[in-house]
């Protein structure tokens, strides 16, 4: 029985497609992979859960300093070697040196590609406007008016269309297909418009499904990123690395979401709880002023400097019931002169005013929002192949080049560098390896059967809300073993409810499957957080507050037991 026939027997409408390379994802890394694979001569099919240009971290990320780091456009003293050293310094022992070398060497080439595609990087006088990011020795990061990723995706999507790349959207990944040898042989997705399954046979698969933003109540991107790629790769036995390290920090959460970077904090806004009390000083040790903490502020949260008290204070005020009804505290910029606002946060000011906000007049709702995962599915080589033959991983899904801390600007660079390499590598793999064998769909059929099983108590919306609340409360700023175990219990309850039956009809099966993916990825994250019994960078264990290089000065790898 073919894969199509097996799925039809379960009651699904099923369509079929074939490609040399199938790329799952519509963000910066996936878009780059699709373009590069097509340029290498492959027939490429893209599946995107949200329409390309509308979903994902790359498109929705916005701040005064959102940019891509690449040596060669600024100081003559900067170089790929310095960029490499800047990346290794805060993350040595946690990331792959060869991957970082390639990142630093290739980033200038990928910037050049984007310039050729028409990306209008910000300029000053005769040169590019460069940003010196956290952990960077020199100013080397280029941006596009604070919405750099959106400009990348727009340019790459235009190029993909010119190259004849077919895109099906919105289409959610259901599973990876593998033949009896274990090699990736395609994917199964659900067309979210028709609610029909799509079986794609491909000689190589590139996954760029993004992060796990949908696992948290507050996040700075789009909630359709529910850890699907991480969960599916984990179920198939891929290695995941550094999953305890994730980035988060202060962000405005209403009426739109925007992270607050250092530019906002050096203005020294007043931080008020719902009672109007200015609370930051209550959390600072002797000798540290609110202004000094704000001047040190970096995004994301890290315990490496005194700005950590800002995030701790915000999270504690909210947790102890002194936050607003939106799970936030208030920031006030009323005392900041107009000319200083315009000079320091010009992009933020423009975005706020477009939404009807006046930072001089309005109190702004600011919470602690998830930004991205630093861990992911381990890349085994510089072409971004995973531990599964024929499966390439890119963007936030990929692991091995991000550790506890990293220079600002590296995230966009990683997406472009390894997106390109994965696209070229996948095209070569497809060409040289030939067609894979017949896919084994038995595990997928079993999982789909669970999603369709009647269960009167299964409520996907309630389960998802409970899981998000538990992760928001216990897996962001301050972590303890007891709190992580509370979240783990909520996650395991979600998995148990799915195992008892997802109560779905075939067109609605994606809702139940998403709960399973959310719970699987959340459990991987929580287990890694529990295992790392120390504090380092964004991983702050108040029950193990010290850094412990002897026991934990290395990456933790997780595979399905």
PDB file of N, CA, C and O in Angstrom, residues 318-352:
ATOM      1  N   UNK A 318       5.261  40.897  38.097  1.00  0.00           N
ATOM      2  CA  UNK A 318       4.137  40.244  37.413  1.00  0.00           C
ATOM      3  C   UNK A 318       3.720  38.979  38.158  1.00  0.00           C
ATOM      4  O   UNK A 318       2.533  38.746  38.417  1.00  0.00           O
ATOM      5  N   UNK A 319       4.709  38.152  38.536  1.00  0.00           N
ATOM      6  CA  UNK A 319       4.412  36.883  39.198  1.00  0.00           C
ATOM      7  C   UNK A 319       3.720  37.095  40.545  1.00  0.00           C
ATOM      8  O   UNK A 319       2.887  36.278  40.965  1.00  0.00           O
ATOM      9  N   UNK A 320       4.039  38.188  41.218  1.00  0.00           N
ATOM     10  CA  UNK A 320       3.466  38.439  42.541  1.00  0.00           C
ATOM     11  C   UNK A 320       2.191  39.275  42.490  1.00  0.00           C
ATOM     12  O   UNK A 320       1.722  39.762  43.519  1.00  0.00           O
ATOM     13  N   UNK A 321       1.627  39.422  41.286  1.00  0.00           N
ATOM     14  CA  UNK A 321       0.316  40.032  41.159  1.00  0.00           C
ATOM     15  C   UNK A 321       0.288  41.537  41.070  1.00  0.00           C
ATOM     16  O   UNK A 321      -0.775  42.153  41.191  1.00  0.00           O
ATOM     17  N   UNK A 322       1.445  42.138  40.831  1.00  0.00           N
ATOM     18  CA  UNK A 322       1.487  43.597  40.743  1.00  0.00           C
ATOM     19  C   UNK A 322       1.631  44.077  39.299  1.00  0.00           C
ATOM     20  O   UNK A 322       1.992  45.228  39.048  1.00  0.00           O
ATOM     21  N   UNK A 323       1.371  43.175  38.361  1.00  0.00           N
ATOM     22  CA  UNK A 323       1.405  43.542  36.957  1.00  0.00           C
ATOM     23  C   UNK A 323       0.044  43.996  36.471  1.00  0.00           C
ATOM     24  O   UNK A 323      -0.947  43.996  37.198  1.00  0.00           O
ATOM     25  N   UNK A 324      -0.023  44.369  35.214  1.00  0.00           N
ATOM     26  CA  UNK A 324      -1.276  44.807  34.606  1.00  0.00           C
ATOM     27  C   UNK A 324      -2.100  43.596  34.189  1.00  0.00           C
ATOM     28  O   UNK A 324      -1.654  42.450  34.279  1.00  0.00           O
ATOM     29  N   UNK A 325      -3.311  43.865  33.697  1.00  0.00           N
ATOM     30  CA  UNK A 325      -4.173  42.765  33.263  1.00  0.00           C
ATOM     31  C   UNK A 325      -3.600  42.058  32.040  1.00  0.00           C
ATOM     32  O   UNK A 325      -4.037  40.952  31.692  1.00  0.00           O
ATOM     33  N   UNK A 326      -2.624  42.654  31.389  1.00  0.00           N
ATOM     34  CA  UNK A 326      -1.998  42.017  30.227  1.00  0.00           C
ATOM     35  C   UNK A 326      -0.726  41.263  30.589  1.00  0.00           C
ATOM     36  O   UNK A 326       0.050  40.887  29.725  1.00  0.00           O
ATOM     37  N   UNK A 327      -0.498  41.045  31.869  1.00  0.00           N
ATOM     38  CA  UNK A 327       0.705  40.335  32.292  1.00  0.00           C
ATOM     39  C   UNK A 327       1.952  41.152  32.041  1.00  0.00           C
ATOM     40  O   UNK A 327       2.957  40.636  31.538  1.00  0.00           O
ATOM     41  N   UNK A 328       1.913  42.424  32.395  1.00  0.00           N
ATOM     42  CA  UNK A 328       3.012  43.332  32.097  1.00  0.00           C
ATOM     43  C   UNK A 328       3.161  44.352  33.222  1.00  0.00           C
ATOM     44  O   UNK A 328       2.377  44.375  34.174  1.00  0.00           O
ATOM     45  N   UNK A 329       4.200  45.166  33.115  1.00  0.00           N
ATOM     46  CA  UNK A 329       4.336  46.353  33.948  1.00  0.00           C
ATOM     47  C   UNK A 329       4.273  47.555  33.013  1.00  0.00           C
ATOM     48  O   UNK A 329       4.195  47.397  31.788  1.00  0.00           O
ATOM     49  N   UNK A 330       4.301  48.752  33.579  1.00  0.00           N
ATOM     50  CA  UNK A 330       4.231  49.961  32.755  1.00  0.00           C
ATOM     51  C   UNK A 330       5.605  50.618  32.621  1.00  0.00           C
ATOM     52  O   UNK A 330       6.355  50.708  33.601  1.00  0.00           O
ATOM     53  N   UNK A 331       5.914  51.055  31.414  1.00  0.00           N
ATOM     54  CA  UNK A 331       7.074  51.903  31.170  1.00  0.00           C
ATOM     55  C   UNK A 331       6.562  53.282  30.795  1.00  0.00           C
ATOM     56  O   UNK A 331       5.608  53.416  30.021  1.00  0.00           O
ATOM     57  N   UNK A 332       7.216  54.290  31.334  1.00  0.00           N
ATOM     58  CA  UNK A 332       6.857  55.669  31.010  1.00  0.00           C
ATOM     59  C   UNK A 332       8.079  56.403  30.469  1.00  0.00           C
ATOM     60  O   UNK A 332       9.145  56.416  31.096  1.00  0.00           O
ATOM     61  N   UNK A 333       7.909  57.022  29.298  1.00  0.00           N
ATOM     62  CA  UNK A 333       8.945  57.851  28.704  1.00  0.00           C
ATOM     63  C   UNK A 333       8.561  59.332  28.775  1.00  0.00           C
ATOM     64  O   UNK A 333       9.111  60.156  28.048  1.00  0.00           O
ATOM     65  N   UNK A 334       7.618  59.654  29.654  1.00  0.00           N
ATOM     66  CA  UNK A 334       7.064  61.010  29.708  1.00  0.00           C
ATOM     67  C   UNK A 334       8.121  62.066  30.021  1.00  0.00           C
ATOM     68  O   UNK A 334       7.994  63.226  29.589  1.00  0.00           O
ATOM     69  N   UNK A 335       9.152  61.694  30.776  1.00  0.00           N
ATOM     70  CA  UNK A 335      10.148  62.671  31.207  1.00  0.00           C
ATOM     71  C   UNK A 335      11.298  62.827  30.222  1.00  0.00           C
ATOM     72  O   UNK A 335      12.220  63.618  30.472  1.00  0.00           O
ATOM     73  N   UNK A 336      11.269  62.098  29.119  1.00  0.00           N
ATOM     74  CA  UNK A 336      12.376  62.129  28.168  1.00  0.00           C
ATOM     75  C   UNK A 336      12.123  63.238  27.144  1.00  0.00           C
ATOM     76  O   UNK A 336      11.052  63.275  26.533  1.00  0.00           O
ATOM     77  N   UNK A 337      13.068  64.131  26.920  1.00  0.00           N
ATOM     78  CA  UNK A 337      12.868  65.210  25.938  1.00  0.00           C
ATOM     79  C   UNK A 337      12.572  64.643  24.541  1.00  0.00           C
ATOM     80  O   UNK A 337      13.132  63.611  24.146  1.00  0.00           O
ATOM     81  N   UNK A 338      11.727  65.347  23.805  1.00  0.00           N
ATOM     82  CA  UNK A 338      11.347  64.892  22.470  1.00  0.00           C
ATOM     83  C   UNK A 338      12.552  64.664  21.570  1.00  0.00           C
ATOM     84  O   UNK A 338      12.622  63.675  20.836  1.00  0.00           O
ATOM     85  N   UNK A 339      13.498  65.577  21.602  1.00  0.00           N
ATOM     86  CA  UNK A 339      14.637  65.463  20.697  1.00  0.00           C
ATOM     87  C   UNK A 339      15.514  64.260  21.024  1.00  0.00           C
ATOM     88  O   UNK A 339      16.113  63.654  20.138  1.00  0.00           O
ATOM     89  N   UNK A 340      15.555  63.882  22.321  1.00  0.00           N
ATOM     90  CA  UNK A 340      16.359  62.708  22.689  1.00  0.00           C
ATOM     91  C   UNK A 340      15.647  61.425  22.251  1.00  0.00           C
ATOM     92  O   UNK A 340      16.283  60.475  21.812  1.00  0.00           O
ATOM     93  N   UNK A 341      14.331  61.377  22.384  1.00  0.00           N
ATOM     94  CA  UNK A 341      13.580  60.230  21.875  1.00  0.00           C
ATOM     95  C   UNK A 341      13.817  60.055  20.379  1.00  0.00           C
ATOM     96  O   UNK A 341      14.108  58.956  19.901  1.00  0.00           O
ATOM     97  N   UNK A 342      13.709  61.142  19.631  1.00  0.00           N
ATOM     98  CA  UNK A 342      13.846  61.070  18.179  1.00  0.00           C
ATOM     99  C   UNK A 342      15.245  60.647  17.770  1.00  0.00           C
ATOM    100  O   UNK A 342      15.417  59.920  16.778  1.00  0.00           O
ATOM    101  N   UNK A 343      16.256  61.064  18.526  1.00  0.00           N
ATOM    102  CA  UNK A 343      17.628  60.723  18.177  1.00  0.00           C
ATOM    103  C   UNK A 343      18.006  59.304  18.576  1.00  0.00           C
ATOM    104  O   UNK A 343      18.830  58.662  17.915  1.00  0.00           O
ATOM    105  N   UNK A 344      17.393  58.788  19.636  1.00  0.00           N
ATOM    106  CA  UNK A 344      17.825  57.505  20.204  1.00  0.00           C
ATOM    107  C   UNK A 344      17.003  56.322  19.701  1.00  0.00           C
ATOM    108  O   UNK A 344      17.535  55.242  19.461  1.00  0.00           O
ATOM    109  N   UNK A 345      15.688  56.493  19.569  1.00  0.00           N
ATOM    110  CA  UNK A 345      14.829  55.388  19.120  1.00  0.00           C
ATOM    111  C   UNK A 345      13.946  55.843  17.945  1.00  0.00           C
ATOM    112  O   UNK A 345      12.722  55.755  18.017  1.00  0.00           O
ATOM    113  N   UNK A 346      14.556  56.268  16.860  1.00  0.00           N
ATOM    114  CA  UNK A 346      13.748  56.790  15.747  1.00  0.00           C
ATOM    115  C   UNK A 346      12.804  55.755  15.141  1.00  0.00           C
ATOM    116  O   UNK A 346      11.657  56.086  14.800  1.00  0.00           O
ATOM    117  N   UNK A 347      13.283  54.514  14.985  1.00  0.00           N
ATOM    118  CA  UNK A 347      12.420  53.482  14.409  1.00  0.00           C
ATOM    119  C   UNK A 347      11.269  53.150  15.338  1.00  0.00           C
ATOM    120  O   UNK A 347      10.103  53.059  14.919  1.00  0.00           O
ATOM    121  N   UNK A 348      11.584  52.961  16.629  1.00  0.00           N
ATOM    122  CA  UNK A 348      10.545  52.649  17.618  1.00  0.00           C
ATOM    123  C   UNK A 348       9.507  53.752  17.678  1.00  0.00           C
ATOM    124  O   UNK A 348       8.296  53.492  17.746  1.00  0.00           O
ATOM    125  N   UNK A 349       9.962  54.979  17.648  1.00  0.00           N
ATOM    126  CA  UNK A 349       9.047  56.116  17.700  1.00  0.00           C
ATOM    127  C   UNK A 349       8.103  56.101  16.489  1.00  0.00           C
ATOM    128  O   UNK A 349       6.892  56.333  16.626  1.00  0.00           O
ATOM    129  N   UNK A 350       8.666  55.791  15.323  1.00  0.00           N
ATOM    130  CA  UNK A 350       7.843  55.739  14.108  1.00  0.00           C
ATOM    131  C   UNK A 350       6.808  54.629  14.185  1.00  0.00           C
ATOM    132  O   UNK A 350       5.634  54.815  13.845  1.00  0.00           O
ATOM    133  N   UNK A 351       7.226  53.455  14.661  1.00  0.00           N
ATOM    134  CA  UNK A 351       6.302  52.310  14.762  1.00  0.00           C
ATOM    135  C   UNK A 351       5.202  52.597  15.784  1.00  0.00           C
ATOM    136  O   UNK A 351       4.040  52.265  15.563  1.00  0.00           O
ATOM    137  N   UNK A 352       5.566  53.179  16.921  1.00  0.00           N
ATOM    138  CA  UNK A 352       4.560  53.488  17.947  1.00  0.00           C
ATOM    139  C   UNK A 352       3.513  54.465  17.411  1.00  0.00           C
ATOM    140  O   UNK A 352       2.305  54.260  17.589  1.00  0.00           O
TER     141      UNK A 352
END
